[in-house]
Coordinates of C-alpha atoms in Angstrom, one line a residue:
M1 CA 10.1 1.1 -16.3
T2 CA 8.2 -2.1 -15.2
Q3 CA 5.4 -3.7 -17.0
Q4 CA 3.0 -1.1 -15.6
G5 CA 5.3 1.8 -16.2
V6 CA 6.5 2.3 -12.6
R7 CA 10.1 2.6 -11.7
W8 CA 11.6 1.2 -8.5
T9 CA 12.7 3.3 -5.6
V10 CA 16.3 3.6 -4.4
D11 CA 15.5 1.4 -1.3
Q12 CA 14.1 -1.3 -3.4
V13 CA 17.3 -1.4 -5.6
L14 CA 19.6 -1.4 -2.6
A15 CA 17.7 -4.3 -1.1
L16 CA 19.2 -6.4 -3.9
T17 CA 22.8 -5.9 -2.8
P18 CA 24.6 -9.1 -1.7
D19 CA 26.9 -7.3 0.8
A20 CA 28.0 -3.9 2.0
G21 CA 30.9 -3.7 -0.5
S22 CA 28.5 -4.1 -3.4
R23 CA 26.2 -1.5 -2.0
K24 CA 29.0 1.0 -1.8
A25 CA 30.4 0.2 -5.3
G26 CA 26.9 0.2 -6.9
S27 CA 26.0 3.6 -5.3
K28 CA 29.2 5.1 -6.8
L29 CA 28.0 3.9 -10.3
G30 CA 24.5 5.2 -9.8
A31 CA 25.3 8.5 -11.5
A32 CA 25.1 9.4 -15.2
G33 CA 28.8 10.1 -15.6
P34 CA 30.1 6.6 -16.6
W35 CA 26.9 5.6 -18.5
S36 CA 25.9 5.9 -22.1
G37 CA 23.3 4.2 -24.4
T38 CA 20.9 3.7 -21.5
G39 CA 17.3 2.8 -22.0
C40 CA 14.4 0.7 -20.7
S41 CA 11.4 -1.0 -22.1
G42 CA 7.8 -1.5 -21.0
E43 CA 8.4 -5.2 -20.6
G44 CA 10.9 -4.5 -17.7
A45 CA 14.3 -4.5 -19.4
V46 CA 16.9 -1.9 -18.5
W47 CA 20.2 -1.6 -20.3
G48 CA 23.3 0.6 -20.6
L49 CA 27.0 0.8 -21.3
C50 CA 29.3 1.6 -18.4
G51 CA 32.8 3.1 -19.0
G52 CA 35.8 1.6 -17.3
G53 CA 36.3 -1.7 -19.0
G54 CA 39.7 -2.5 -20.4
D55 CA 38.5 -3.4 -23.9
G56 CA 35.6 -1.0 -24.0
P57 CA 32.5 -0.3 -21.9
Y58 CA 30.8 -3.0 -19.9
R59 CA 27.5 -4.1 -21.4
T60 CA 24.9 -4.3 -18.6
V61 CA 21.3 -5.4 -18.9
V62 CA 18.7 -6.2 -16.2
D63 CA 15.4 -7.9 -16.6
V64 CA 13.1 -6.6 -13.8
G65 CA 10.0 -7.9 -15.6
D66 CA 10.6 -11.5 -14.8
P67 CA 7.9 -12.7 -12.3
S68 CA 10.5 -14.9 -10.5
G69 CA 12.6 -11.8 -9.7
P70 CA 15.3 -9.7 -11.4
A71 CA 17.9 -11.3 -13.7
Y72 CA 21.2 -9.7 -14.6
S73 CA 23.8 -9.9 -17.3
C74 CA 27.1 -7.9 -17.4
S75 CA 30.3 -8.3 -19.4
C76 CA 32.4 -7.3 -16.4
P77 CA 34.6 -9.9 -14.7
G78 CA 32.7 -9.5 -11.3
R79 CA 31.3 -12.7 -9.8
K80 CA 28.8 -11.2 -7.4
V81 CA 25.1 -11.2 -8.3
P82 CA 24.0 -8.5 -9.0
C83 CA 27.3 -6.9 -9.8
A84 CA 28.1 -3.2 -9.0
H85 CA 27.3 -2.2 -12.6
A86 CA 23.8 -3.8 -12.5
L87 CA 23.1 -2.0 -9.2
G88 CA 24.4 1.3 -10.6
L89 CA 22.3 1.0 -13.7
L90 CA 19.2 0.3 -11.6
L91 CA 19.9 3.2 -9.3
L92 CA 20.3 5.5 -12.3
W93 CA 17.0 4.1 -13.6
T94 CA 15.2 5.2 -10.5
E95 CA 16.0 8.8 -11.3
G96 CA 13.6 8.9 -14.2
E97 CA 13.3 9.6 -17.9
E98 CA 16.3 12.0 -18.2
A99 CA 18.7 9.4 -16.7
V100 CA 17.3 6.3 -18.4
P101 CA 14.8 7.1 -21.2
A102 CA 11.9 4.7 -21.9
G103 CA 11.4 3.3 -25.3
A104 CA 10.0 0.3 -27.2
G105 CA 11.8 -3.0 -26.7
E106 CA 13.1 -3.0 -30.3
R107 CA 15.2 0.1 -29.6
A108 CA 17.4 -2.0 -27.3
P109 CA 20.9 -2.7 -28.7
D110 CA 21.4 -6.1 -30.3
W111 CA 23.4 -7.5 -27.4
A112 CA 20.7 -6.7 -24.9
R113 CA 17.9 -8.0 -27.1
T114 CA 19.8 -11.3 -27.7
W115 CA 20.3 -11.9 -24.0
L116 CA 16.7 -11.0 -23.1
A117 CA 15.3 -13.2 -25.9
A118 CA 17.4 -16.2 -24.8
R119 CA 16.5 -15.8 -21.2
R120 CA 12.8 -15.5 -21.7
T121 CA 12.9 -18.5 -24.1
R122 CA 14.8 -20.5 -21.5
T123 CA 12.4 -19.4 -18.7
R124 CA 9.4 -20.5 -20.7
G125 CA 11.0 -23.9 -21.4
E126 CA 11.7 -24.4 -17.6
R127 CA 8.1 -23.6 -16.7
G128 CA 6.9 -26.0 -19.4
A129 CA 9.2 -28.7 -18.1
A130 CA 8.0 -28.0 -14.5
A131 CA 4.4 -28.3 -15.6
G132 CA 5.1 -31.5 -17.4
S133 CA 6.9 -33.0 -14.5
S134 CA 4.0 -32.1 -12.2
G135 CA 1.8 -34.3 -14.3
A136 CA 4.2 -37.3 -14.2
G137 CA 3.0 -40.5 -12.4
P138 CA 3.7 -40.9 -8.7
A139 CA 6.8 -42.7 -7.5
D140 CA 6.6 -46.2 -6.0
P141 CA 4.7 -45.5 -2.7
E142 CA 6.0 -48.7 -1.1
A143 CA 9.6 -47.7 -1.8
A144 CA 9.0 -44.2 -0.5
R145 CA 7.5 -45.7 2.7
R146 CA 10.5 -47.9 3.3
R147 CA 12.9 -44.9 2.8
A148 CA 10.8 -42.8 5.2
E149 CA 10.9 -45.6 7.8
R150 CA 14.7 -46.0 7.5
R151 CA 15.3 -42.3 7.9
A152 CA 12.9 -42.2 10.9
E153 CA 14.9 -44.9 12.6
R154 CA 18.1 -42.9 12.1
V155 CA 16.6 -39.8 13.5
T156 CA 15.3 -41.7 16.5
A157 CA 18.8 -43.0 17.1
G158 CA 20.2 -39.5 16.8
A159 CA 17.5 -38.0 19.2
T160 CA 18.2 -40.8 21.7
E161 CA 22.0 -40.1 21.6
L162 CA 21.3 -36.3 22.0
E163 CA 19.2 -36.9 25.1
Q164 CA 22.0 -38.9 26.6
R165 CA 24.6 -36.1 25.8
L166 CA 22.3 -33.5 27.3
A167 CA 21.9 -35.5 30.5
D168 CA 25.7 -35.9 30.7
L169 CA 26.1 -32.2 30.2
L170 CA 23.7 -31.2 33.0
R171 CA 25.2 -33.9 35.3
S172 CA 28.7 -32.4 34.9
G173 CA 27.4 -28.8 35.2
L174 CA 27.1 -26.0 32.7
A175 CA 30.5 -24.5 33.8
A176 CA 32.2 -27.5 32.1
A177 CA 30.5 -26.6 28.9
G178 CA 32.2 -23.2 28.9
Q179 CA 35.6 -24.9 29.4
A180 CA 35.1 -27.6 26.8
G181 CA 35.0 -25.2 23.9
Y182 CA 33.0 -25.4 20.7
G183 CA 34.5 -28.7 19.5
L184 CA 32.3 -30.9 21.6
W185 CA 29.2 -29.2 20.3
E186 CA 30.4 -29.4 16.7
E187 CA 31.0 -33.1 17.1
T188 CA 27.5 -33.6 18.5
A189 CA 26.1 -31.6 15.6
A190 CA 28.0 -33.9 13.2
R191 CA 26.4 -36.9 14.8
M192 CA 23.0 -35.3 14.2
V193 CA 23.8 -34.8 10.6
D194 CA 24.8 -38.5 10.3
A195 CA 21.4 -39.3 11.8
Q196 CA 19.8 -37.2 9.0
A197 CA 18.4 -34.7 11.5
P198 CA 19.7 -31.4 10.2
G199 CA 17.2 -29.4 12.4
L200 CA 18.7 -30.9 15.5
A201 CA 22.2 -30.3 14.2
A202 CA 21.4 -26.6 13.6
R203 CA 20.0 -26.2 17.2
V204 CA 23.1 -27.9 18.6
R205 CA 25.4 -25.5 16.8
E206 CA 23.3 -22.5 18.1
A207 CA 23.6 -23.9 21.7
G208 CA 27.4 -24.3 21.2
A209 CA 27.8 -20.6 20.4
V210 CA 26.0 -19.5 23.6
P211 CA 29.0 -19.9 26.0
A212 CA 30.9 -17.2 24.0
S213 CA 27.9 -14.8 23.9
G214 CA 28.8 -12.8 27.0
P215 CA 27.5 -12.3 30.5
G216 CA 24.5 -14.4 31.5
W217 CA 25.4 -17.2 29.1
P218 CA 24.6 -20.1 31.5
V219 CA 21.0 -19.1 31.7
R220 CA 20.7 -18.8 27.9
L221 CA 22.5 -22.2 27.5
L222 CA 20.1 -23.8 29.9
E223 CA 17.2 -22.4 27.9
E224 CA 18.7 -23.8 24.7
C225 CA 19.2 -27.2 26.3
A226 CA 15.6 -27.2 27.5
L227 CA 14.3 -26.5 24.0
L228 CA 16.6 -29.2 22.6
H229 CA 15.3 -31.7 25.2
L230 CA 11.7 -30.7 24.4
L231 CA 12.3 -31.3 20.6
G232 CA 14.0 -34.6 21.2
Q233 CA 11.2 -35.8 23.4
G234 CA 8.7 -34.5 20.9
W235 CA 10.2 -36.7 18.2
L236 CA 10.5 -39.8 20.4
H237 CA 6.9 -39.5 21.5
R238 CA 5.5 -38.0 18.3
D239 CA 2.8 -40.7 18.0
R240 CA 1.1 -39.2 21.1
L241 CA 1.0 -35.7 19.7
P242 CA -1.9 -34.1 17.7
E243 CA -1.1 -34.4 14.0
A244 CA -0.5 -30.7 13.5
L245 CA 2.0 -30.5 16.4
A246 CA 3.6 -33.8 15.2
A247 CA 4.1 -32.2 11.8
T248 CA 5.8 -29.2 13.4
V249 CA 8.1 -31.5 15.3
R250 CA 9.0 -33.3 12.0
T251 CA 9.8 -29.9 10.4
R252 CA 11.9 -28.7 13.4
V253 CA 13.9 -32.0 13.4
G254 CA 14.6 -31.5 9.7
L255 CA 12.2 -33.8 7.9
T256 CA 10.8 -31.3 5.5
R257 CA 7.6 -32.1 3.5
P258 CA 6.3 -30.4 0.4
P259 CA 3.5 -27.8 0.7
D260 CA 0.2 -29.6 1.1
G261 CA -2.2 -26.8 1.3
P262 CA -4.3 -25.6 -1.8
P263 CA -2.6 -22.7 -3.5
L264 CA -4.0 -19.3 -2.5
R265 CA -4.1 -16.6 -5.1
D266 CA -3.8 -13.1 -3.8
D267 CA -2.1 -9.8 -4.4
W268 CA 0.9 -10.3 -2.2
L269 CA 2.6 -7.3 -0.7
V270 CA 6.3 -7.8 0.0
L271 CA 6.7 -6.8 3.6
A272 CA 10.5 -7.4 4.0
Q273 CA 13.4 -9.2 2.5
Y274 CA 16.7 -9.9 4.2
D275 CA 19.6 -12.4 4.1
V276 CA 20.9 -14.6 6.9
P277 CA 24.6 -15.4 6.0
D278 CA 26.2 -18.6 7.1
P279 CA 29.6 -20.1 6.3
R280 CA 27.9 -22.9 4.3
L281 CA 24.7 -21.2 3.0
T282 CA 23.0 -17.8 2.6
T283 CA 19.3 -17.9 3.5
R284 CA 17.0 -15.2 2.2
R285 CA 13.8 -14.6 4.1
I286 CA 10.9 -12.8 2.3
W287 CA 7.7 -11.9 4.2
L288 CA 4.5 -11.6 2.1
Y289 CA 1.1 -10.2 3.1
G290 CA -2.0 -11.2 1.2
T291 CA -3.9 -7.9 0.8
T292 CA -7.3 -9.8 0.4
S293 CA -6.8 -12.8 2.6
G294 CA -4.9 -11.0 5.4
R295 CA -2.5 -13.9 5.6
T296 CA 1.2 -13.5 6.3
T297 CA 3.6 -16.0 4.8
L298 CA 7.4 -16.6 4.7
L299 CA 9.3 -17.5 1.6
L300 CA 12.8 -19.0 1.9
S301 CA 15.4 -18.9 -0.8
Y302 CA 19.0 -20.3 -0.6
G303 CA 22.3 -19.5 -2.2
A304 CA 25.7 -21.1 -1.9
A305 CA 28.1 -19.4 0.5
G306 CA 29.2 -16.0 -0.8
R307 CA 26.4 -15.9 -3.4
A308 CA 23.0 -14.2 -3.1
P309 CA 19.9 -16.4 -3.5
E310 CA 18.1 -16.1 -6.9
L311 CA 14.7 -15.1 -5.7
S312 CA 14.5 -11.4 -5.0
L313 CA 11.4 -9.4 -4.0
P314 CA 12.3 -6.0 -2.5
A315 CA 10.0 -4.5 0.1
G316 CA 7.2 -2.3 -1.1
L317 CA 6.4 -4.4 -4.2
A318 CA 3.3 -6.4 -4.8
L319 CA 2.7 -9.4 -7.1
D320 CA -0.4 -11.3 -8.2
A321 CA 0.6 -14.9 -7.4
E322 CA -0.3 -18.2 -5.8
V323 CA 1.3 -19.4 -2.5
S324 CA 0.9 -22.9 -1.0
A325 CA 1.4 -23.5 2.7
Y326 CA 3.8 -26.0 4.3
P327 CA 2.3 -28.5 6.9
G328 CA 2.6 -28.0 10.7
A329 CA 0.8 -26.2 13.5
G330 CA 1.6 -22.5 13.5
Q331 CA 3.9 -22.8 10.4
Q332 CA 3.9 -19.7 8.3
R333 CA 6.2 -20.8 5.6
G334 CA 4.9 -21.0 2.1
A335 CA 6.0 -21.8 -1.4
L336 CA 5.7 -19.4 -4.3
G337 CA 3.7 -20.9 -7.1
E338 CA 2.5 -19.4 -10.4
Q339 CA 3.0 -15.7 -10.8
F340 CA 0.5 -13.8 -13.0
S341 CA 2.4 -10.5 -13.3
P342 CA 5.8 -9.0 -12.4
P343 CA 6.2 -7.4 -9.0
V344 CA 5.3 -3.7 -9.1
P345 CA 5.4 -0.9 -6.5
T346 CA 2.2 -0.4 -4.5
A347 CA 0.7 2.0 -1.9
V348 CA -1.1 -0.8 0.0
R349 CA -0.1 -1.3 3.6
P350 CA -0.7 -4.2 6.0
D351 CA -3.1 -4.0 8.9
G352 CA -1.5 -3.4 12.2
V353 CA -1.9 -4.1 15.9
T354 CA -0.8 -2.6 19.2
T355 CA 2.3 -3.6 21.1
A356 CA 0.3 -5.5 23.7
E357 CA -1.5 -7.4 20.9
A358 CA 1.8 -8.2 19.3
A359 CA 3.2 -9.7 22.5
A360 CA -0.1 -11.7 23.0
R361 CA 0.2 -13.0 19.4
Y362 CA 3.6 -14.4 20.0
G363 CA 2.5 -16.0 23.3
S364 CA -0.4 -17.7 21.5
A365 CA 1.8 -18.9 18.7
L366 CA 4.1 -20.7 21.2
R367 CA 1.3 -23.1 22.0
D368 CA 1.4 -24.4 18.4
D369 CA 5.2 -24.2 18.1
P370 CA 7.3 -24.0 21.3
W371 CA 10.5 -23.6 19.3
L372 CA 9.3 -20.4 17.5
D373 CA 11.8 -17.6 17.9
S374 CA 9.4 -14.9 16.7
V375 CA 6.2 -14.1 14.8
P376 CA 5.7 -11.5 12.0
V377 CA 3.8 -8.5 13.3
T378 CA 2.9 -5.1 11.9
L379 CA 2.6 -2.4 14.6
D380 CA 0.3 0.5 14.1
A381 CA 1.1 4.1 15.3
V382 CA 4.3 3.5 17.3
V383 CA 7.1 5.9 18.1
P384 CA 10.7 4.8 18.5
T385 CA 11.9 6.1 21.9
P386 CA 15.2 5.7 23.9
D387 CA 15.0 3.2 26.8
G388 CA 18.2 3.7 28.8
S389 CA 21.0 2.3 26.7
S390 CA 18.5 0.7 24.3
W391 CA 15.4 1.6 22.3
Q392 CA 11.8 0.6 22.3
L393 CA 8.6 1.1 20.1
A394 CA 5.9 2.8 22.2
D395 CA 2.2 3.0 21.3
A396 CA 1.4 6.5 20.4
G397 CA -2.0 6.3 22.0
G398 CA -1.3 4.0 25.0
D399 CA 1.1 3.2 27.7
T400 CA 2.7 0.0 26.5
A401 CA 5.9 -0.6 24.4
L402 CA 8.1 -3.3 22.9
P403 CA 11.9 -3.3 23.4
L404 CA 14.0 -3.7 20.3
T405 CA 16.3 -6.7 20.1
P406 CA 20.0 -6.1 20.7
A407 CA 20.7 -6.9 17.1
A408 CA 18.2 -4.2 15.9
T409 CA 19.8 -1.5 18.0
S410 CA 23.2 -2.1 16.3
R411 CA 21.9 -1.8 12.8
P412 CA 21.9 1.4 10.6
G413 CA 18.2 0.7 10.0
L414 CA 17.4 2.0 13.6
W415 CA 18.5 5.5 12.6
R416 CA 16.5 5.4 9.4
L417 CA 13.5 4.5 11.5
V418 CA 14.1 7.3 13.9
A419 CA 14.6 9.8 11.1
L420 CA 11.4 8.6 9.4
S421 CA 9.4 9.0 12.6
G422 CA 10.9 12.3 13.7
G423 CA 8.9 11.8 16.9
A424 CA 5.7 11.1 15.1
P425 CA 3.9 7.7 14.9
V426 CA 4.9 5.3 12.1
K427 CA 3.7 1.9 11.0
V428 CA 6.4 -0.8 11.4
F429 CA 6.6 -4.4 10.3
G430 CA 9.0 -6.8 12.0
E431 CA 9.5 -9.9 14.0
C432 CA 8.3 -10.1 17.6
G433 CA 9.8 -12.7 19.9
H434 CA 11.2 -13.4 23.4
R435 CA 14.2 -11.1 22.8
G436 CA 12.1 -8.2 21.7
F437 CA 11.0 -6.7 18.4
T438 CA 13.2 -6.5 15.2
P439 CA 11.9 -3.8 12.8
L440 CA 12.3 -4.7 9.1
T441 CA 10.2 -2.2 7.2
A442 CA 8.4 1.1 8.1
W443 CA 5.8 3.4 6.6
P444 CA 5.0 7.1 7.5
T445 CA 1.5 7.8 8.7
T446 CA 1.1 10.1 5.8
P447 CA 1.2 8.7 2.2
G448 CA 4.7 7.5 1.5
R449 CA 6.7 4.6 0.3
A450 CA 8.0 1.7 2.4
V451 CA 11.5 2.3 4.0
H452 CA 13.7 -0.8 4.2
L453 CA 15.3 -1.2 7.7
C454 CA 17.3 -4.4 7.5

């Protein structure tokens, strides 16, 4: 039971899983058999004892009432967050009062109350420290300016070197890139890291993976090299660009700046949440939709390799919070600020557009950010239909459609979308780009909850 007495759905719980193994193990523990002493409070705490521990049952408690996202504690030796016992307990909690009865917080066992009290005391202290630090005096502006100038000089040197390496590559021919292997690209990426341009390094690594991506790779590699060249030239001539576009170039190169827009308070609907794993870092992407402002914004959260990021906002929830925008033309990234209530399920849905309007929206966004892979779009009344060996989303009342990306057609979420539709129109949120449309969340046309697709 959350603060407003609404339990989560199974999809919202499974969206918390750090990997497929955790999902499978948690699902097995989502039945009443191994559990005893379960309960939940109106403040968002869920607790229970799970049999199977060597020295007694595992003590599991989850705080879903924390505005910053769920927090977990379990006496099991598992290192994944959340562990299978926490997932199983939450899945059991979705089944209702008979599975996990509601009660006042004081009915929680001592071990659960102790952890909850310590966590909430620590959270209040962290927020107070953050508020205090925000009122501290500014750093030496002259020292900051000199640091920024030194870094800009390094980035300029790196961009100049990258331009020369691209020229050498094209002079020798793309076929040579396929024979050289990935080592040359990794060495170039390392040089960009040394130049303090992580954005350039990331794009170089992406280009280096193209020769191994299958038939047609020379065309795709040429496209990536063109975008790298455009970014390098944008940095080297940033003083000639409009300020908003120059800010986008700085962001793409890797010179991040803090949010500079005024915080916008709204009831934010969580459109989608998914993780992008990497050998070094796991990036969690969370799309929010302001139900009053109509603004769509992206939150990024990071976790060390093999660990899930801390911020977790499963699709279908809504939270009353402030979000501040990052600088740059066409940038939709935001920073989550003060939250005034825990996330709770909602029946609100985002406004949608046609497939033709979605494609036009992406084309328009490229004017502000030529390196943009996709834009967030909600499609109204579309039907998933086969398209040869692939799939597309076709307008129910028109004659246009958007192809699904190759990645989307290989995910289990495609079949959840097809089953939800059953040949009828559905509302779908996803990312629309030059490779097609990637569906992330869907809603039936009749009243119903969001279905997680990624």
